[in-house]
Coordinates of C-alpha atoms and ligand atoms in Angstrom, one line a residue:
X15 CA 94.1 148.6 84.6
X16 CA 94.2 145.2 86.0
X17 CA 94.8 142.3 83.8
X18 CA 94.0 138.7 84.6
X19 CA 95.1 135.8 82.6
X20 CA 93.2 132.2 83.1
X21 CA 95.0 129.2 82.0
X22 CA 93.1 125.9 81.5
X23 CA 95.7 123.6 81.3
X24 CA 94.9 121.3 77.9
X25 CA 91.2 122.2 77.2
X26 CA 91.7 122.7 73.8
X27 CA 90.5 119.0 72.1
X28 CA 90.1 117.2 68.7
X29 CA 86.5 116.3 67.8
X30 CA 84.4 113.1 69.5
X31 CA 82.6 111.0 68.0
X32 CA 81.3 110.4 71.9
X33 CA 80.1 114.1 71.4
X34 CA 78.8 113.7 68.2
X35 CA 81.5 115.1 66.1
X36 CA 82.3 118.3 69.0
X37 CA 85.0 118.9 71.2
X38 CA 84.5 119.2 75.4
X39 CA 84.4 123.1 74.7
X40 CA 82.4 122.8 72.0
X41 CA 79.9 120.4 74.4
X42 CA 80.3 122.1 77.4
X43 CA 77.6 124.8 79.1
X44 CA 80.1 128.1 79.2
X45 CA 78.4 130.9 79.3
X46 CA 81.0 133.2 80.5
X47 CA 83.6 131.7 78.5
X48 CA 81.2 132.7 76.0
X49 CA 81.0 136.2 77.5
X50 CA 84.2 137.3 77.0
X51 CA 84.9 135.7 73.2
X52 CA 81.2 137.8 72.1
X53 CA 82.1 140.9 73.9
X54 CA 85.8 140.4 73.2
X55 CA 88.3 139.9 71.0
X56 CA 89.4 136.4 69.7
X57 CA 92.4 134.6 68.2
X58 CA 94.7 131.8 68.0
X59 CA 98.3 131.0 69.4
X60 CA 101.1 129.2 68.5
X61 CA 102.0 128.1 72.2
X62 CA 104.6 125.4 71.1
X63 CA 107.5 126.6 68.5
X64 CA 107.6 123.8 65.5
X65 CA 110.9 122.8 67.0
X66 CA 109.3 121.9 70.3
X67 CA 107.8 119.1 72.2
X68 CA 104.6 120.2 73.8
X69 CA 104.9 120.7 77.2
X70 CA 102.9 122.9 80.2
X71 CA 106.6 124.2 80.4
X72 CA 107.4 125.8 76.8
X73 CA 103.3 126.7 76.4
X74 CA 103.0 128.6 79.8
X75 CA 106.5 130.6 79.3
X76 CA 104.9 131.7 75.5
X77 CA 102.0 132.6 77.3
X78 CA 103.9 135.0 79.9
X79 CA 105.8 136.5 77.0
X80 CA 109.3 134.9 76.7
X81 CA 110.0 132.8 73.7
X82 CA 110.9 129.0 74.7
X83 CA 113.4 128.5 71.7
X84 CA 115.1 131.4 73.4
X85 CA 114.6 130.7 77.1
X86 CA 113.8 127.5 77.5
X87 CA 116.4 124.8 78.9
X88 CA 114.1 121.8 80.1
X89 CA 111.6 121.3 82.8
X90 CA 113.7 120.4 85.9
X91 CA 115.3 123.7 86.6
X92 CA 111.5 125.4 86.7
X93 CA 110.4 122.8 89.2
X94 CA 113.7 123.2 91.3
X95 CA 113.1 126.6 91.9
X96 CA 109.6 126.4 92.8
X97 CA 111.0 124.4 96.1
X98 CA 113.6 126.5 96.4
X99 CA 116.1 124.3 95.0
X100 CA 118.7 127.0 93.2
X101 CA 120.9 125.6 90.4
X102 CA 124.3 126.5 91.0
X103 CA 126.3 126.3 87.4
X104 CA 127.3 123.6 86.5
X105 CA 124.4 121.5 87.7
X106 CA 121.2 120.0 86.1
X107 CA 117.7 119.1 87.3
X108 CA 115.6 116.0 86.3
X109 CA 112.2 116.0 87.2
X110 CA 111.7 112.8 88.9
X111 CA 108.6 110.8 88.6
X112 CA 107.3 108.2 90.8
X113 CA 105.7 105.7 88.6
X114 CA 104.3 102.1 88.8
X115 CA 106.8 99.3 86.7
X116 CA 104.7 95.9 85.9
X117 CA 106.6 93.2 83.9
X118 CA 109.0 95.1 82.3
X119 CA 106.4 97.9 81.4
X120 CA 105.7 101.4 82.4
X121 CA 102.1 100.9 83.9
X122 CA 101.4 104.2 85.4
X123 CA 103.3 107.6 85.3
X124 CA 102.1 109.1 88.3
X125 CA 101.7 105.7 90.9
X126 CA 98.2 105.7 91.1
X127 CA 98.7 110.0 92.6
X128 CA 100.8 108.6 95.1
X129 CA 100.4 111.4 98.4
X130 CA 103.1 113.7 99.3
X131 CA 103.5 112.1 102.9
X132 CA 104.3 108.8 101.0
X133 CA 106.9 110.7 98.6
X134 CA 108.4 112.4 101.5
X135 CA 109.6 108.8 103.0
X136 CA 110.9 107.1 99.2
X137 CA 112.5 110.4 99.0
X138 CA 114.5 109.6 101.6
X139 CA 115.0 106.3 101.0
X140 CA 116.8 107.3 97.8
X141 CA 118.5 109.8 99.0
X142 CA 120.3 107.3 100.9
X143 CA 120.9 104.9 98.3
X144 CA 122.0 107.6 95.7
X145 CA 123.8 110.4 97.5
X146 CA 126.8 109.7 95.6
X147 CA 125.6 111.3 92.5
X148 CA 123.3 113.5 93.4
X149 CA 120.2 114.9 95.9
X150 CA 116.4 113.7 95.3
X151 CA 114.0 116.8 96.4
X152 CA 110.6 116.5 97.3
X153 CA 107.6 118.3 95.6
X154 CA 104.3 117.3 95.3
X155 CA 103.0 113.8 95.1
X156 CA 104.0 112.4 92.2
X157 CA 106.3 115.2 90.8
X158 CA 109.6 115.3 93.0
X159 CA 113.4 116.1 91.5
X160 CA 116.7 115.3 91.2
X161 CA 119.9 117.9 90.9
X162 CA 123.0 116.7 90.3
X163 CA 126.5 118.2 88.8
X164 CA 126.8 118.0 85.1
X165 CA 130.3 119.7 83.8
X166 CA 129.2 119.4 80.6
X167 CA 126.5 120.6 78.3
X168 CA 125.1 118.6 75.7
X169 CA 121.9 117.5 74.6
X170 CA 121.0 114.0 76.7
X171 CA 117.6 113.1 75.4
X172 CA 115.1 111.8 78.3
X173 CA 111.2 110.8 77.6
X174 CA 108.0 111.8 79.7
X175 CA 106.5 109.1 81.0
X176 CA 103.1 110.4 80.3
X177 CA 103.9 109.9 76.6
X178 CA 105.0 106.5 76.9
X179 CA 102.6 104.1 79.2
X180 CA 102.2 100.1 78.3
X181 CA 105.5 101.3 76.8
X182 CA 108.5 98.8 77.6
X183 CA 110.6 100.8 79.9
X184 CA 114.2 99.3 78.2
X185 CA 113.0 101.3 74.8
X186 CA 113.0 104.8 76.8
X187 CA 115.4 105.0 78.7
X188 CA 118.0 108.1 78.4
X189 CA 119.8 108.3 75.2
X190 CA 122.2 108.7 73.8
X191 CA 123.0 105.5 76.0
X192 CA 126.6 105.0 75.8
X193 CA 127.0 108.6 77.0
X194 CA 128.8 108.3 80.6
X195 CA 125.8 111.0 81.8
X196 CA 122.5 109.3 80.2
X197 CA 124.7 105.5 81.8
X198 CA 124.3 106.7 85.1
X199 CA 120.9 108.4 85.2
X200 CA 119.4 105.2 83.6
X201 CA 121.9 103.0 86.2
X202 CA 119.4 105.2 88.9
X203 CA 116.5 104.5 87.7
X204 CA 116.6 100.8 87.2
X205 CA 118.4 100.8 90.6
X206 CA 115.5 102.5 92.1
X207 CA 113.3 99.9 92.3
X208 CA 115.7 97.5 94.8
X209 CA 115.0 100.7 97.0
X210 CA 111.5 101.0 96.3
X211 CA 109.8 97.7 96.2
X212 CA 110.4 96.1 99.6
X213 CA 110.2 99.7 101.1
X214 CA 107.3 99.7 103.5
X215 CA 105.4 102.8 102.0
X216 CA 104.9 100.2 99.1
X217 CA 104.0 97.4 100.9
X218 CA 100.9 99.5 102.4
X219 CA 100.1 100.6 99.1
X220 CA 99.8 96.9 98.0
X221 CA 98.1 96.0 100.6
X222 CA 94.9 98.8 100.1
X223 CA 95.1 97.2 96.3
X224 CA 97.3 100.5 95.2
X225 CA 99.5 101.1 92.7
X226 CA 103.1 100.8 94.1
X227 CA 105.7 103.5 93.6
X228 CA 107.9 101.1 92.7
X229 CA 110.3 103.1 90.5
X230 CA 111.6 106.6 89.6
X231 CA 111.7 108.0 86.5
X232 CA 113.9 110.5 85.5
X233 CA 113.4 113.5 82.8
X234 CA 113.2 116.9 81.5
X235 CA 116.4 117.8 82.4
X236 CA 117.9 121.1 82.6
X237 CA 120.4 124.1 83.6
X238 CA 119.6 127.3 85.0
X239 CA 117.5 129.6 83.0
X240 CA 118.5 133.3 82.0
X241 CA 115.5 135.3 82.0
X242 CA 114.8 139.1 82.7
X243 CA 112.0 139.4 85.3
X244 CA 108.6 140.0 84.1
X245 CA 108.1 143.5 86.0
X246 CA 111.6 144.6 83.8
X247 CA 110.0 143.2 80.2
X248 CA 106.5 144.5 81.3
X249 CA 106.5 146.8 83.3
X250 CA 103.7 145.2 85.4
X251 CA 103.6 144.0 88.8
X252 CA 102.6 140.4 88.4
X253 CA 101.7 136.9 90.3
X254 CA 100.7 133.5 90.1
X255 CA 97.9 130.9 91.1
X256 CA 98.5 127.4 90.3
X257 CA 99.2 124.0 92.1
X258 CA 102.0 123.0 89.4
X259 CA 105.5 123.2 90.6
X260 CA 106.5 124.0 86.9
X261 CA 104.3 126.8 87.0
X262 CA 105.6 128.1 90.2
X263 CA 109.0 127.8 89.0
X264 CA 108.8 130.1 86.2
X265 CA 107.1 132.8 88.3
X266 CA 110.2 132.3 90.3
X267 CA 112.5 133.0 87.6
X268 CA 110.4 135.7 86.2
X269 CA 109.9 136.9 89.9
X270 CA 106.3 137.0 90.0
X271 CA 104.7 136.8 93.3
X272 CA 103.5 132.9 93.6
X273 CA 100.1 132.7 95.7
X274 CA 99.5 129.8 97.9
X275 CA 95.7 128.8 97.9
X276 CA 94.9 126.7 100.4
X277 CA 93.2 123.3 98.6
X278 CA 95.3 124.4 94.8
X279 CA 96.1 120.6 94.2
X280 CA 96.5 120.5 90.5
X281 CA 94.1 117.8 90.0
X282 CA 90.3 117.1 89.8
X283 CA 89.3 118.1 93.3
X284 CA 91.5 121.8 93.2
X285 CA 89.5 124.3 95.3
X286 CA 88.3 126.2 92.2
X287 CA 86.4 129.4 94.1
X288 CA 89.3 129.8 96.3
X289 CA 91.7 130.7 93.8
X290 CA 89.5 133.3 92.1
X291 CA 88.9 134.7 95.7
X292 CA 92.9 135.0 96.1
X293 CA 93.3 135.7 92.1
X294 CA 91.1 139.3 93.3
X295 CA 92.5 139.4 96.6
X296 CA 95.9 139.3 94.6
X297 CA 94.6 142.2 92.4
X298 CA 94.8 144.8 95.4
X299 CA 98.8 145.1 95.1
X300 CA 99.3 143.5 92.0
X301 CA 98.6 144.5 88.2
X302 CA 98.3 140.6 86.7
X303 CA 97.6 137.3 87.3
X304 CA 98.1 134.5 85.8
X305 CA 95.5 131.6 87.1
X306 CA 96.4 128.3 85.8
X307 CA 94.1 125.3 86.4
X308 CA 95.5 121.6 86.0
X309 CA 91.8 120.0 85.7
X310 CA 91.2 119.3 82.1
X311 CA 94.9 118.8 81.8
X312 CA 94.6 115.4 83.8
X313 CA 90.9 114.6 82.7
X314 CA 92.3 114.5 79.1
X315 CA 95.3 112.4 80.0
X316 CA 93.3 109.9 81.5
X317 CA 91.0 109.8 78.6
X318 CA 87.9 110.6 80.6
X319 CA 85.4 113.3 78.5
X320 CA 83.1 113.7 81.0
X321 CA 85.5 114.6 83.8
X322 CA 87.1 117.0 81.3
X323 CA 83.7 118.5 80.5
X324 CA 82.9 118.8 84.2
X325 CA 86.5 120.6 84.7
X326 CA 86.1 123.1 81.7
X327 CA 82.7 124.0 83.4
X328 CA 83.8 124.5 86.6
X329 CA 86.6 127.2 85.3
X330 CA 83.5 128.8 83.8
X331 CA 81.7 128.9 86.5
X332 CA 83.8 128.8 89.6
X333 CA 86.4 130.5 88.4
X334 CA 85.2 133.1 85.4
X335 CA 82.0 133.4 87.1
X336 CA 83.3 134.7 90.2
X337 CA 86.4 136.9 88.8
X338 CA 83.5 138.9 86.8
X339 CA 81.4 139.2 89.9
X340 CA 84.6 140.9 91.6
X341 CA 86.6 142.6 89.1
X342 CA 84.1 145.0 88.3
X343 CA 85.2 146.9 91.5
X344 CA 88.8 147.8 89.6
X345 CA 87.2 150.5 86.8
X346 CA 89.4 148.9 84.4
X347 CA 90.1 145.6 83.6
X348 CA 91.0 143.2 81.4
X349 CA 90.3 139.7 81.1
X350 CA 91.7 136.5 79.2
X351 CA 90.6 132.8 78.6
X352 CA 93.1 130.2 76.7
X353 CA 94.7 126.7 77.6
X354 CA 98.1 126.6 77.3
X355 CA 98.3 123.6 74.2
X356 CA 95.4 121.2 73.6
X357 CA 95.8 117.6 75.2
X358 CA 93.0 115.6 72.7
X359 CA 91.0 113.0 74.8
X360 CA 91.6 110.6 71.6
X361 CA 95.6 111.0 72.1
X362 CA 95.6 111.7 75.8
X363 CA 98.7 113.4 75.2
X364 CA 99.8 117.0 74.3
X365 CA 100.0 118.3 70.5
X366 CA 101.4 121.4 69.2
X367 CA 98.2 122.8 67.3
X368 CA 97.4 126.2 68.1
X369 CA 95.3 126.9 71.5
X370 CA 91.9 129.5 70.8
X371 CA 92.0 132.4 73.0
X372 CA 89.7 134.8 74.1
X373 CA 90.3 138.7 75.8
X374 CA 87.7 140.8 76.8
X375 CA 89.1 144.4 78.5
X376 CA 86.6 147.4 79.9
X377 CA 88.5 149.3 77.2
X378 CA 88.9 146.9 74.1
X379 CA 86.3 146.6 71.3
X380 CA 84.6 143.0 70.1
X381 CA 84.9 141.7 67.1
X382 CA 82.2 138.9 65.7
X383 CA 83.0 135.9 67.2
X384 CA 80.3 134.9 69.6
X385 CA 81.5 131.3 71.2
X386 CA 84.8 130.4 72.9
X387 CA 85.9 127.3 71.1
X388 CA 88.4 126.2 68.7
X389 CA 86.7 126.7 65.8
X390 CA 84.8 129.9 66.6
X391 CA 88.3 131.4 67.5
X392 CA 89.7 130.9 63.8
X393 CA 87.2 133.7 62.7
X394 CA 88.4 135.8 65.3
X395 CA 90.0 139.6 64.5
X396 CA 93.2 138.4 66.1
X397 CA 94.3 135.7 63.8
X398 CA 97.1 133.5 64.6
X399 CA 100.4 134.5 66.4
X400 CA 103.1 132.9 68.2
X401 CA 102.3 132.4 71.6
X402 CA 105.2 134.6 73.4
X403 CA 103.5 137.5 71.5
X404 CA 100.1 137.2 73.3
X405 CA 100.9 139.2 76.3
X406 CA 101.8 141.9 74.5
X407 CA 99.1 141.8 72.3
X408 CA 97.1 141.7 75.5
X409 CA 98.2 144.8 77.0
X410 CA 97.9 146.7 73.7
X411 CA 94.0 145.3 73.2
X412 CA 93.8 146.6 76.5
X413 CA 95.3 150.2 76.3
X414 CA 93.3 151.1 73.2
Ligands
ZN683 ZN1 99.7 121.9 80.0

């Protein structure tokens, strides 16, 4: 049996009054979306524990089977590892936004997608400025990190800066403030801009009318995770496709394989075709993959319907279409379509309201549910779990 697991990162949505009281999947043309939920099984997850804030990070470890309030100890350590950066004990990860600061506000969270060659060089830059308390790692465009020691554990609480745009920046800043810890990483961020503004990767930027980098922004901090690897839980050889660092990182904890796919970028123009190509190539020496797609994600964050409409289809088609066109040639198979948490166009944020899910498998039965959406899933045979318990629950459907 060969399992697949697609991941479309926030398609899950509220109603529209743009779309006539429907949400994007209840708008959008997926007919093998569709496919699956009418000849499958359906159901709901609790992806994000009550306790938790609504991340990609605590949904996508439910969704591999390992419960965040157990395992979960913030979002830096899972981006460390996925560029190699190993926590030693006794160190901490931020993850480390580049973001655009305009009179005292945060005005973009990302720097207008600012390109990894341009990270690479304020990376630098800070590392020179900063070495003293720590070492800035590149990732990917906007996303990079910083490690530094941290003797003692405690809970400092930092905010994503997607949650808090037009926000004044002096409101969010790490708390509890007059903690020596939260002093200095706050002392690094507003210091960050001395380096960043002048710095001639900037100046360019201003120059083509871009957004500057023009600060960093530290967050989701965390230590090492202890977690058994997947093949030990599951007994299934397992991989990854995604173009999100976080992603990667937990495959590297759990010890999946992580595919590279060349043109994977985690935003609007990912190289959808390719990764199902690689997600069946994958297939030959592996028994699962997870496929996580980004799109909607960022359509939803920028409020755009249309773009997350356009993204939900293209999973359908580029991505579903083709992994049912191919998988056919393993006898057995079983397939899955879910987001990890919903990220509502009218919030452009993440909530914590269960995601719909939908499994089909060569050997599973169907029950009555003939639409993948939110509301079609709530009549599904599957009812509502928590999310860590879907994997399972995948691999018993599909053993039956
Ligand atoms: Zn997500």
């Amino acid at each position: 049996m060969k399992y697949v697991v697609v991941i479309g990162d926030g398609m899950a949505d509220y109603p529209l009054k743009e779309l006539n009281g429907k949400t994007p999947l209840e708008s959008a043309q997926i007919p093998n979306m569709d496919h699956l939920a009418s000849k499958g099984v359906n159901g709901r997850l609790k992806t994000i524990p009550s306790s938790m804030e609504p991340g990609s990070d605590v949904a996508n470890m439910s969704i591999m089977g390992y419960n965040p309030e157990k395992f979960y100890t913030g979002r830096g350590p899972l981006e460390a590892a996925s560029i190699g950066a190993i926590l030693e004990d006794g160190e901490v990860a931020f993850r480390c936004n580049f973001i655009n600061e305009e009179e005292g506000l945060l005005a973009d969270f990302n720097a207008d997608h600012i390109s990894t060659e341009e990270a690479s060089e304020l990376i630098a830059a800070l590392n020179q400025k900063f070495y003293r308390y720590g070492k800035f790692y590149l990732g990917t465009s906007y996303r990079n990190l910083f490690v530094c020691k941290d003797g003692k554990k405690g809970s400092l609480k930092s905010t994503p800066p997607h949650d808090v745009v037009g926000e004044p920046i002096s409101d969010n800043l790490v708390k509890p403030e007059e903690d020596e810890r939260a002093r200095i990483v706050n002392n690094i961020m507003c210091q960050s801009q001395d380096v960043l503004k002048n710095h001639p990767i900037n100046m360019h930027r201003e120059e083509k009318d871009k957004k500057t980098a023009n600060m960093v922004w530290l967050w989701g901090q965390g230590v090492k995770p202890e977690m058994e690897s997947f093949y030990s839980k599951y007994g299934l050889k397992g991989a990854t496709i995604t173009g999100v660092d976080l992603i990667k990182g937990l495959g590297v904890y759990l010890k999946l394989t992580n595919i590279m796919v060349p043109g994977a970028t985690g935003y609007y123009d990912t190289d959808y075709c390719g990764k199902a190509k690689y997600a069946l190539k994958a297939l030959q020496d592996h028994d699962l993959v997870f496929m996580h797609i980004e799109a909607p994600d960022e359509a939803a964050h920028a409020g755009d319907i249309k773009e997350k409409i356009q993204a939900i289809e293209r999973i359908d088609r580029r991505i579903l279409g083709k992994l049912l066109d191919g998988l056919p040639e393993y006898d057995e198979y079983a397939i899955a379509i879910l987001p990890d948490h919903p990220t509502p166009i009218a919030l452009k944020t993440h909530t914590k309201d269960p995601v719909p899910y939908a499994m089909f498998s060569t050997k599973g039965e169907s029950d009555s549910v003939a639409r993948y959406d939110e509301k079609s899933s709530e009549k599904g045979s599957q009812g509502l779990m928590d999310g860590f318990r879907f994997i399972e629950n995948f691999l018993r459907y599909s053993s039956i």
